[in-house]
Short mmCIF file of C-alpha atoms and ligand atoms in Angstrom, two decimals:
data_model
loop_
_atom_site.label_atom_id
_atom_site.label_comp_id
_atom_site.label_asym_id
_atom_site.label_seq_id
_atom_site.Cartn_x
_atom_site.Cartn_y
_atom_site.Cartn_z
CA VAL A 1 0.00 0.00 0.00
CA TRP A 2 1.45 3.35 -1.05
CA CYS A 3 0.23 6.58 0.60
CA GLU A 4 0.75 10.02 -0.85
CA THR A 5 0.69 11.56 2.66
CA VAL A 6 0.73 9.98 6.12
CA VAL A 7 -0.38 12.04 9.13
CA SER A 8 0.49 10.40 12.43
CA GLU A 9 1.53 11.24 15.96
CA SER A 10 5.12 11.48 14.72
CA GLY A 11 4.31 14.09 12.06
CA VAL A 12 3.53 14.35 8.35
CA GLU A 13 5.39 12.25 5.78
CA HIS A 14 5.01 11.90 2.03
CA GLY A 15 5.38 8.90 -0.26
CA VAL A 16 5.13 6.12 2.32
CA ARG A 17 4.94 2.49 1.25
CA PHE A 18 3.71 -0.21 3.67
CA GLU A 19 3.94 -3.97 3.36
CA ALA A 20 1.58 -6.30 5.20
CA GLY A 21 2.60 -9.36 7.20
CA ALA A 22 0.46 -12.46 7.40
CA ASP A 23 -0.35 -11.46 10.99
CA GLY A 24 -2.16 -8.28 9.87
CA ARG A 25 0.69 -6.06 11.05
CA ILE A 26 3.04 -3.78 9.13
CA SER A 27 6.02 -5.89 8.08
CA ALA A 28 7.95 -3.15 6.24
CA ARG A 29 7.75 0.61 5.80
CA HIS A 30 9.61 2.77 3.27
CA ASP A 31 9.43 6.58 3.48
CA ALA A 32 9.86 9.13 0.70
CA THR A 33 9.47 6.53 -2.00
CA SER A 34 7.46 5.98 -5.17
CA PRO A 35 4.68 3.44 -5.61
CA ALA A 36 5.60 0.04 -6.98
CA PRO A 37 3.58 -1.60 -9.76
CA GLY A 38 0.45 -3.22 -8.32
CA ASP A 39 0.42 -1.12 -5.13
CA LEU A 40 -2.91 0.06 -3.78
CA ARG A 41 -2.54 3.84 -3.94
CA LEU A 42 -4.10 5.98 -1.21
CA GLY A 43 -4.19 9.76 -0.74
CA THR A 44 -3.86 11.22 2.75
CA VAL A 45 -4.09 8.63 5.53
CA VAL A 46 -4.17 8.56 9.32
CA ALA A 47 -3.82 5.58 11.63
CA GLY A 48 -7.08 3.73 12.25
CA ALA A 49 -8.77 4.97 15.42
CA GLY A 50 -9.37 2.66 18.35
CA ASN A 51 -12.73 2.95 20.06
CA ALA A 52 -11.56 2.12 23.57
CA HIS A 53 -14.98 2.27 25.20
CA SER A 54 -18.20 1.04 23.62
CA HIS A 55 -21.58 -0.28 24.75
CA ALA A 56 -22.99 -1.15 21.33
CA PHE A 57 -26.61 -1.51 22.43
CA HIS A 58 -26.76 2.05 23.81
CA ARG A 59 -27.03 3.10 20.15
CA VAL A 60 -30.80 2.51 20.30
CA LEU A 61 -31.12 5.56 22.57
CA ARG A 62 -29.68 8.02 20.04
CA GLY A 63 -32.19 10.73 19.28
CA ARG A 64 -34.70 9.33 21.76
CA THR A 65 -33.69 10.89 25.08
CA HIS A 66 -33.38 14.61 24.36
CA ASP A 67 -36.86 15.83 25.21
CA ASP A 68 -37.27 14.83 28.82
CA GLY A 69 -34.37 16.40 30.69
CA GLY A 70 -33.09 14.68 33.79
CA ASP A 71 -29.56 13.63 34.62
CA PHE A 72 -27.24 10.65 34.10
CA TRP A 73 -29.29 8.50 36.47
CA HIS A 74 -32.52 9.27 34.64
CA TRP A 75 -30.84 8.45 31.31
CA ARG A 76 -29.72 5.19 32.91
CA ASP A 77 -33.38 4.16 33.41
CA ALA A 78 -33.93 4.45 29.66
CA MET A 79 -30.73 2.47 29.05
CA TYR A 80 -31.92 -0.29 31.39
CA ALA A 81 -35.18 -0.51 29.42
CA ALA A 82 -33.14 -0.94 26.23
CA ALA A 83 -31.05 -3.68 27.87
CA ALA A 84 -34.18 -5.50 29.05
CA ALA A 85 -35.45 -5.77 25.46
CA LEU A 86 -32.36 -7.47 24.01
CA GLU A 87 -31.80 -11.15 23.28
CA PRO A 88 -28.70 -12.68 21.66
CA ASP A 89 -30.19 -12.54 18.13
CA THR A 90 -31.21 -8.88 18.34
CA SER A 91 -27.94 -8.10 20.10
CA PHE A 92 -26.11 -9.56 17.09
CA THR A 93 -27.99 -7.55 14.48
CA LEU A 94 -27.71 -4.35 16.49
CA ALA A 95 -23.99 -4.76 17.23
CA ARG A 96 -23.30 -5.60 13.57
CA ALA A 97 -24.93 -2.32 12.54
CA VAL A 98 -23.12 -0.29 15.18
CA PHE A 99 -19.74 -1.86 14.43
CA ALA A 100 -20.39 -1.16 10.73
CA GLU A 101 -21.11 2.49 11.54
CA MET A 102 -17.84 2.62 13.47
CA LEU A 103 -15.82 1.10 10.65
CA VAL A 104 -17.00 3.50 7.96
CA ALA A 105 -16.42 6.38 10.42
CA GLY A 106 -12.74 5.45 10.75
CA TYR A 107 -12.68 3.20 13.82
CA THR A 108 -10.66 0.09 13.03
CA ALA A 109 -10.80 -1.52 16.50
CA VAL A 110 -13.36 -1.52 19.29
CA GLY A 111 -13.37 -2.47 22.95
CA GLU A 112 -16.86 -3.64 23.80
CA PHE A 113 -17.42 -3.13 27.54
CA HIS A 114 -19.93 -5.91 27.86
CA TYR A 115 -22.11 -6.57 30.88
CA LEU A 116 -25.36 -7.92 29.40
CA HIS A 117 -24.70 -11.61 30.10
CA HIS A 118 -27.87 -13.39 31.21
CA ARG A 119 -31.59 -13.95 30.71
CA ALA A 120 -34.07 -11.49 32.17
CA ASP A 121 -34.39 -13.53 35.38
CA GLY A 122 -30.61 -13.75 35.79
CA SER A 123 -30.27 -17.39 34.71
CA PRO A 124 -27.37 -18.01 32.32
CA TYR A 125 -27.28 -17.85 28.57
CA PRO A 126 -24.13 -19.90 28.09
CA HIS A 127 -21.97 -17.23 26.39
CA GLU A 128 -24.59 -16.50 23.72
CA PHE A 129 -24.51 -12.70 24.09
CA GLU A 130 -20.71 -12.72 24.05
CA LEU A 131 -20.46 -14.91 20.95
CA ALA A 132 -23.08 -12.73 19.21
CA LEU A 133 -20.79 -9.71 19.65
CA VAL A 134 -17.76 -11.63 18.39
CA ALA A 135 -19.71 -12.78 15.33
CA ALA A 136 -20.96 -9.24 14.66
CA ALA A 137 -17.43 -7.79 14.67
CA GLY A 138 -16.15 -10.65 12.52
CA GLU A 139 -18.83 -10.19 9.92
CA VAL A 140 -18.13 -6.46 9.62
CA GLY A 141 -14.32 -6.68 9.74
CA ILE A 142 -13.51 -4.50 12.75
CA ARG A 143 -10.97 -5.65 15.36
CA LEU A 144 -12.71 -6.50 18.64
CA THR A 145 -11.44 -6.76 22.18
CA LEU A 146 -14.36 -8.09 24.19
CA LEU A 147 -14.15 -6.66 27.70
CA ASP A 148 -16.21 -9.15 29.63
CA THR A 149 -17.47 -7.33 32.69
CA ALA A 150 -17.96 -8.24 36.35
CA TYR A 151 -21.12 -6.74 37.86
CA LEU A 152 -21.92 -8.07 41.32
CA GLU A 153 -24.01 -5.55 43.27
CA GLY A 154 -26.37 -2.62 42.79
CA GLY A 155 -24.25 -0.21 44.85
CA PRO A 156 -21.98 -0.51 47.89
CA GLY A 157 -23.56 -3.24 50.07
CA ARG A 158 -26.78 -3.33 48.01
CA PRO A 159 -28.17 -6.30 46.05
CA LEU A 160 -28.64 -6.04 42.30
CA GLU A 161 -31.78 -4.18 41.27
CA PRO A 162 -34.23 -6.23 39.15
CA ALA A 163 -33.08 -4.40 36.01
CA GLN A 164 -29.47 -5.35 36.80
CA ARG A 165 -30.03 -9.11 37.14
CA ARG A 166 -29.05 -9.67 33.53
CA PHE A 167 -25.64 -8.13 34.26
CA GLY A 168 -24.80 -9.92 37.50
CA ASP A 169 -22.59 -12.84 38.41
CA GLN A 170 -23.02 -14.51 41.79
CA ASP A 171 -19.59 -13.55 43.09
CA ALA A 172 -15.96 -13.10 42.00
CA ALA A 173 -15.40 -16.86 41.66
CA ALA A 174 -18.47 -17.23 39.43
CA TYR A 175 -17.28 -14.36 37.26
CA LEU A 176 -13.80 -15.83 36.92
CA SER A 177 -15.12 -19.26 36.04
CA ARG A 178 -17.40 -17.77 33.36
CA TRP A 179 -14.48 -15.66 32.08
CA TYR A 180 -12.12 -18.64 31.75
CA GLU A 181 -14.78 -20.68 29.94
CA LEU A 182 -15.32 -17.78 27.57
CA ARG A 183 -11.60 -17.46 26.94
CA GLN A 184 -11.61 -20.92 25.37
CA LEU A 185 -14.00 -19.49 22.77
CA VAL A 186 -12.72 -15.90 22.39
CA PRO A 187 -8.93 -15.54 22.13
CA SER A 188 -8.99 -11.70 22.18
CA LEU A 189 -10.81 -11.57 25.50
CA GLY A 190 -10.25 -8.70 27.92
CA ALA A 191 -11.83 -8.07 31.29
CA ALA A 192 -13.63 -5.31 33.13
CA LEU A 193 -14.92 -4.39 36.55
CA HIS A 194 -18.10 -2.43 35.89
CA SER A 195 -17.23 0.16 38.55
CA VAL A 196 -16.48 0.39 42.25
CA ARG A 197 -20.26 0.82 42.66
CA ALA A 198 -20.86 -2.66 41.25
CA VAL A 199 -17.91 -4.72 42.54
CA PRO A 200 -17.00 -4.69 46.25
CA PRO A 201 -13.32 -4.28 47.23
CA ALA A 202 -12.62 -7.91 48.22
CA ALA A 203 -14.15 -9.17 44.98
CA MET A 204 -12.11 -6.63 42.97
CA ALA A 205 -8.92 -7.93 44.54
CA GLU A 206 -9.93 -11.55 43.89
CA ILE A 207 -10.72 -10.85 40.24
CA VAL A 208 -7.53 -8.86 39.63
CA ALA A 209 -5.44 -11.65 41.17
CA GLY A 210 -7.39 -14.34 39.32
CA LEU A 211 -7.03 -12.93 35.79
CA PRO A 212 -3.94 -13.48 33.63
CA SER A 213 -1.61 -10.54 34.21
CA ASP A 214 -1.40 -9.54 30.54
CA VAL A 215 -5.14 -9.16 29.96
CA PRO A 216 -6.51 -5.61 29.56
CA LEU A 217 -8.61 -4.60 32.56
CA HIS A 218 -11.13 -1.74 32.24
CA VAL A 219 -13.28 -0.01 34.85
CA HIS A 220 -15.68 2.97 34.88
CA LEU A 221 -14.33 5.52 37.35
CA SER A 222 -15.85 8.62 38.96
CA GLU A 223 -18.12 9.52 36.05
CA GLN A 224 -20.61 11.05 38.46
CA PRO A 225 -20.16 12.89 41.80
CA ARG A 226 -22.71 10.51 43.36
CA GLU A 227 -20.35 7.57 42.86
CA ASN A 228 -17.68 9.43 44.83
CA LEU A 229 -20.13 10.27 47.62
CA ASP A 230 -21.51 6.70 47.84
CA VAL A 231 -18.04 5.15 47.92
CA LEU A 232 -16.73 7.67 50.43
CA ALA A 233 -19.71 6.94 52.70
CA ALA A 234 -19.31 3.16 52.37
CA TYR A 235 -15.52 2.77 52.44
CA GLY A 236 -14.11 6.10 53.59
CA VAL A 237 -11.94 6.59 50.49
CA THR A 238 -12.30 7.80 46.90
CA PRO A 239 -13.06 5.30 44.11
CA THR A 240 -9.52 5.77 42.78
CA ARG A 241 -7.97 4.96 46.17
CA LEU A 242 -10.25 1.92 46.45
CA LEU A 243 -9.05 0.63 43.05
CA ALA A 244 -5.42 1.21 43.98
CA ASP A 245 -5.82 -0.62 47.31
CA ALA A 246 -7.43 -3.59 45.52
CA GLY A 247 -4.38 -3.84 43.23
CA ALA A 248 -6.51 -2.83 40.27
CA LEU A 249 -4.38 0.09 39.02
CA SER A 250 -1.42 -0.84 36.85
CA PRO A 251 -0.20 -0.27 33.27
CA ARG A 252 -2.71 -2.88 32.00
CA THR A 253 -5.62 -0.94 33.55
CA SER A 254 -7.84 1.49 31.69
CA VAL A 255 -10.06 3.72 33.79
CA VAL A 256 -13.02 5.13 31.87
CA HIS A 257 -14.18 8.76 32.23
CA ALA A 258 -12.19 9.72 35.39
CA THR A 259 -14.23 12.92 35.45
CA HIS A 260 -14.43 13.84 39.14
CA LEU A 261 -10.97 13.31 40.64
CA SER A 262 -9.01 14.82 43.49
CA GLU A 263 -5.39 15.96 43.07
CA ALA A 264 -4.33 12.81 44.93
CA ASP A 265 -6.42 10.63 42.60
CA ILE A 266 -4.72 12.16 39.56
CA ALA A 267 -1.29 11.47 41.04
CA VAL A 268 -2.20 7.84 41.86
CA ILE A 269 -3.52 7.10 38.36
CA GLY A 270 -0.51 8.78 36.74
CA ALA A 271 2.01 6.97 38.95
CA ALA A 272 0.36 3.64 38.10
CA GLY A 273 0.97 4.30 34.38
CA ALA A 274 -2.68 3.46 33.73
CA THR A 275 -4.63 4.50 30.67
CA VAL A 276 -7.53 6.93 30.98
CA VAL A 277 -10.28 6.50 28.39
CA MET A 278 -12.00 9.82 27.86
CA CYS A 279 -15.38 9.80 26.08
CA PRO A 280 -15.89 13.51 25.33
CA THR A 281 -19.09 13.30 23.28
CA THR A 282 -20.76 11.08 25.89
CA GLU A 283 -19.50 13.15 28.80
CA ALA A 284 -21.07 16.21 27.15
CA ASP A 285 -24.27 14.38 26.16
CA LEU A 286 -24.89 13.06 29.68
CA GLY A 287 -23.75 16.23 31.44
CA ASP A 288 -21.03 14.29 33.29
CA GLY A 289 -18.56 17.15 33.47
CA ILE A 290 -15.06 17.84 32.13
CA GLY A 291 -12.38 15.39 33.24
CA PRO A 292 -8.81 16.55 34.02
CA ALA A 293 -7.29 15.09 30.85
CA ARG A 294 -4.24 17.35 30.62
CA ALA A 295 -3.43 16.94 34.31
CA LEU A 296 -3.73 13.16 34.03
CA ARG A 297 -1.40 13.09 31.02
CA ASP A 298 1.10 15.30 32.82
CA ALA A 299 0.95 12.97 35.83
CA GLY A 300 1.96 10.01 33.66
CA ALA A 301 -1.31 8.48 32.48
CA VAL A 302 -1.80 7.42 28.86
CA LEU A 303 -4.87 8.91 27.16
CA ALA A 304 -7.31 6.95 25.02
CA LEU A 305 -10.73 7.74 23.53
CA GLY A 306 -14.09 6.01 23.25
CA SER A 307 -17.58 6.78 21.97
CA ASP A 308 -19.26 4.96 24.89
CA GLN A 309 -23.04 5.35 24.45
CA HIS A 310 -22.80 6.35 20.78
CA ALA A 311 -24.82 9.54 20.74
CA VAL A 312 -21.98 10.29 18.31
CA ILE A 313 -19.82 7.78 16.40
CA ASP A 314 -17.02 9.88 14.95
CA PRO A 315 -13.37 9.50 16.00
CA PHE A 316 -12.53 12.99 14.71
CA LEU A 317 -15.14 14.63 16.94
CA GLU A 318 -14.00 12.51 19.89
CA ALA A 319 -10.37 13.59 19.48
CA ARG A 320 -11.43 17.18 18.96
CA GLY A 321 -13.68 16.99 22.03
CA LEU A 322 -10.69 16.15 24.20
CA GLU A 323 -9.12 19.49 23.28
CA MET A 324 -12.37 21.47 23.21
CA HIS A 325 -13.30 20.44 26.76
CA GLU A 326 -9.93 21.71 27.93
CA ARG A 327 -10.55 24.99 26.11
CA LEU A 328 -13.99 25.40 27.65
CA GLY A 329 -12.58 24.71 31.09
CA SER A 330 -9.44 26.83 30.87
CA GLY A 331 -10.19 29.65 28.42
CA ARG A 332 -7.04 28.76 26.48
CA ARG A 333 -6.37 26.94 23.19
CA GLY A 334 -3.88 24.19 22.54
CA ALA A 335 -3.85 22.13 25.74
CA PHE A 336 -3.15 19.21 23.40
CA SER A 337 -1.18 19.38 20.18
CA PRO A 338 -2.73 17.76 17.11
CA ALA A 339 -0.07 15.03 17.42
CA GLU A 340 -1.15 14.30 21.00
CA LEU A 341 -4.77 14.04 19.88
CA ALA A 342 -3.70 11.62 17.15
CA ALA A 343 -1.82 9.56 19.73
CA ALA A 344 -4.87 9.34 22.01
CA SER A 345 -7.11 8.36 19.11
CA ALA A 346 -4.84 5.63 17.74
CA SER A 347 -1.90 4.44 19.88
CA GLY A 348 -3.42 5.14 23.28
CA SER A 349 -6.69 3.47 22.38
CA TYR A 350 -5.00 0.46 20.75
CA ARG A 351 -2.83 0.04 23.82
CA ALA A 352 -5.93 0.09 26.03
CA LEU A 353 -7.34 -2.78 23.94
CA GLY A 354 -4.19 -4.89 24.21
CA LEU A 355 -3.39 -4.45 20.52
CA GLY A 356 0.04 -2.84 20.91
CA GLY A 357 0.92 0.58 19.55
CA SER A 358 -0.59 2.13 16.45
CA SER A 359 1.85 4.74 15.20
CA LEU A 360 2.16 3.11 11.75
CA ALA A 361 5.60 1.73 12.55
CA VAL A 362 6.83 -1.75 11.61
CA GLY A 363 5.10 -4.26 13.89
CA ASP A 364 2.01 -2.10 14.44
CA PRO A 365 -1.43 -3.26 13.24
CA PHE A 366 -1.82 -2.48 9.53
CA ASP A 367 -4.93 -0.35 10.07
CA LEU A 368 -5.26 2.84 7.99
CA VAL A 369 -7.94 5.41 7.24
CA GLU A 370 -7.91 7.54 4.09
CA VAL A 371 -9.26 11.06 4.63
CA ALA A 372 -10.54 13.22 1.78
CA THR A 373 -8.75 16.57 1.69
CA ASP A 374 -10.96 18.10 -1.01
CA THR A 375 -14.26 18.47 0.84
CA VAL A 376 -15.95 21.58 2.20
CA ARG A 377 -14.69 20.65 5.66
CA THR A 378 -11.10 19.77 4.82
CA LEU A 379 -10.09 22.02 1.89
CA GLY A 380 -7.31 24.33 3.02
CA ALA A 381 -6.50 22.46 6.22
CA ARG A 382 -2.84 21.77 6.86
CA PRO A 383 -2.35 17.99 6.96
CA ALA A 384 -1.09 18.02 10.55
CA GLN A 385 -4.32 19.76 11.62
CA LEU A 386 -6.75 17.53 9.68
CA LEU A 387 -7.93 15.96 12.91
CA LEU A 388 -9.27 19.37 13.95
CA ALA A 389 -11.13 19.95 10.66
CA ALA A 390 -12.36 16.62 9.25
CA THR A 391 -15.33 14.55 10.36
CA SER A 392 -16.24 10.94 9.70
CA ALA A 393 -18.04 12.17 6.56
CA ASP A 394 -14.57 12.68 5.05
CA VAL A 395 -13.49 9.05 5.53
CA ARG A 396 -12.86 7.20 2.28
CA ARG A 397 -11.07 3.83 2.28
CA VAL A 398 -10.61 2.02 5.60
CA LEU A 399 -8.02 -0.76 5.90
CA VAL A 400 -7.87 -3.38 8.65
CA ALA A 401 -4.95 -5.82 8.63
CA GLY A 402 -3.95 -4.39 5.24
CA HIS A 403 -7.29 -5.11 3.57
CA VAL A 404 -9.88 -2.55 2.42
CA VAL A 405 -12.97 -3.15 4.58
CA ALA A 406 -14.94 0.01 3.78
CA ASP A 407 -15.01 2.87 1.28
CA SER A 408 -16.93 6.17 1.45
CA GLY A 409 -19.51 5.02 3.97
CA VAL A 410 -20.11 1.54 2.52
CA LEU A 411 -18.74 -1.81 3.71
CA ALA A 412 -16.43 -3.67 1.33
CA GLY A 413 -19.22 -6.13 0.43
CA GLY A 414 -21.45 -3.24 -0.69
CA VAL A 415 -23.61 -3.16 2.44
CA HIS A 416 -24.70 0.21 3.85
CA PRO A 417 -24.56 0.45 7.67
CA ALA A 418 -27.88 2.34 7.67
CA ASP A 419 -29.60 -0.69 6.12
CA LEU A 420 -28.20 -2.91 8.86
CA LEU A 421 -29.35 -0.43 11.50
CA ARG A 422 -32.83 -0.03 10.04
CA ASP A 423 -33.33 -3.80 10.13
CA ALA A 424 -31.91 -4.11 13.65
CA LEU A 425 -34.14 -1.37 15.07
CA ALA A 426 -37.20 -2.72 13.24
CA ALA A 427 -36.62 -6.19 14.73
CA LEU A 428 -36.32 -4.75 18.22
CA ASP A 429 -39.40 -2.53 17.89
CA ALA A 430 -41.44 -5.41 16.40
CA ARG A 431 -40.62 -7.68 19.30
CA HIS A 432 -41.11 -5.00 21.94
CA PRO A 433 -43.84 -2.67 20.66
CA ALA A 434 -43.67 -0.71 23.91
CA ALA A 435 -40.22 0.52 22.92
CA ALA A 436 -41.68 2.31 19.91
CA HIS A 437 -43.84 4.38 22.27
CA ARG A 438 -41.12 5.03 24.80
CA ASP A 439 -41.62 8.80 24.51
CA ASP A 440 -44.99 8.72 26.26
CA HIS A 441 -43.64 6.61 29.07
CA ALA A 442 -40.51 8.70 29.44
CA ARG A 443 -42.43 11.95 29.89
CA GLY A 444 -44.47 10.46 32.72
CA ALA A 445 -41.35 9.01 34.32
CA THR A 446 -39.59 12.39 34.18
CA ALA A 447 -42.32 14.15 36.09
CA HIS A 448 -42.18 11.41 38.68
CA HIS A 449 -38.41 11.66 38.88
CA ALA A 450 -38.43 15.44 39.27
CA GLY A 451 -40.91 15.16 42.11
CA ARG A 452 -38.67 12.68 43.89
CA ASP A 453 -35.63 14.93 43.48
CA ARG A 454 -37.45 17.72 45.25
CA GLY A 455 -37.86 15.44 48.24
CA GLY A 456 -41.44 14.61 47.34
CA ALA A 457 -42.64 18.15 47.86
CA GLY A 458 -45.03 19.55 45.30
CA ILE A 459 -47.30 17.73 42.90
CA ARG A 460 -46.15 14.23 42.03
CA ILE A 461 -47.21 12.95 38.65
CA GLU A 462 -47.07 9.17 38.40
CA PRO A 463 -46.08 7.39 35.17
CA GLY A 464 -49.22 6.99 33.08
CA GLY A 465 -50.34 10.59 33.51
CA PRO A 466 -51.55 12.99 36.18
CA ALA A 467 -54.10 11.70 38.64
ZN1 ZN B 1 -19.46 3.05 29.77
#
């Protein structure tokens, strides 16, 4: 593959020729050279983006939660309703559509933070949800690291809520035994602790010690102030301190969000050499807050990016969001250089998924994205600043393991992601007609929720309409 221009975290180079190894990695790279006969010729390319934090099924909520206000916890009720409606077959069709959307947007790898394991009553589906996700990624052609997630309680010292039974394992030993069975079926398996809300400290320590030491370990951390307050009340320390004391913070760890941290928390995460997965479009969409990304990087953490609940699937906007949040918080531009944003989008995110670096060097995954430089968005942009100008609409050919898997919004086989999504949503709505009328329910639930937040004072409107 010969590229006219390569924009990466190490700068801008012209006339770069890559050769592919049988392992899907770059086996040779020649700079400032001409194309050889038979080369696939590309224009301007960037390294494929890693999506280091995804819950594929959250995609059903896009465009359906913006009219009823509320906060993260209220949004979570709608997310639980979406989870309750899924079965392995609908999970497959939905994930296939979402992974397809990612691929044509320029994501070449995804870490699926997966906690929907069981039937509605909590009884096991023997790995069916997990294998559905693996099959969906395989069919589309995106790299997948499945982050199989431990979810043991509904909050510090509280049993799982009914809506959480599908997520829960009995205890740490049950999780580990399920994980090791799954590993026989899924070689690229990673692990996750849902959060310090959902896994008590002793179980965290048992899981960390029980997993192979080279497996990526992800955990949601301090996305909401309420998590900090609950954990402080239950254990007397911050969530970060709790993770560190359980042995859960190390270079193989990725903490997700890390929005509400103390100075000491930032130092602990940085000293551990952990990765921090920021999800700027989600953190804005859910009103989470602005995480201390620059301070974490300066303390020694590696930065990665994810699209999380998929209100937006666009690696350019995610990378840009990292910088824009810093600007909104500080009143200054340029907290991150374009090269640092590129590193978070590619290398940092690939590292979080256990895929090695992704700086387009020999030995890195051969995953490239061609970006059109002649569109209304990108004309005139300096190559090094493309990441701050382009969007996923400018993505042309996408290569995974050296093969073209998508071109201009269409999968290599000619399938449009929108067709996959239309079919997936139709199947879900047909099986659960209530979901199609979620708006009516949500409005009633909001009024109820608002009444509860005011301590029950005032008029309380129950779901189903005013009395
Ligand atoms: Zn998440």
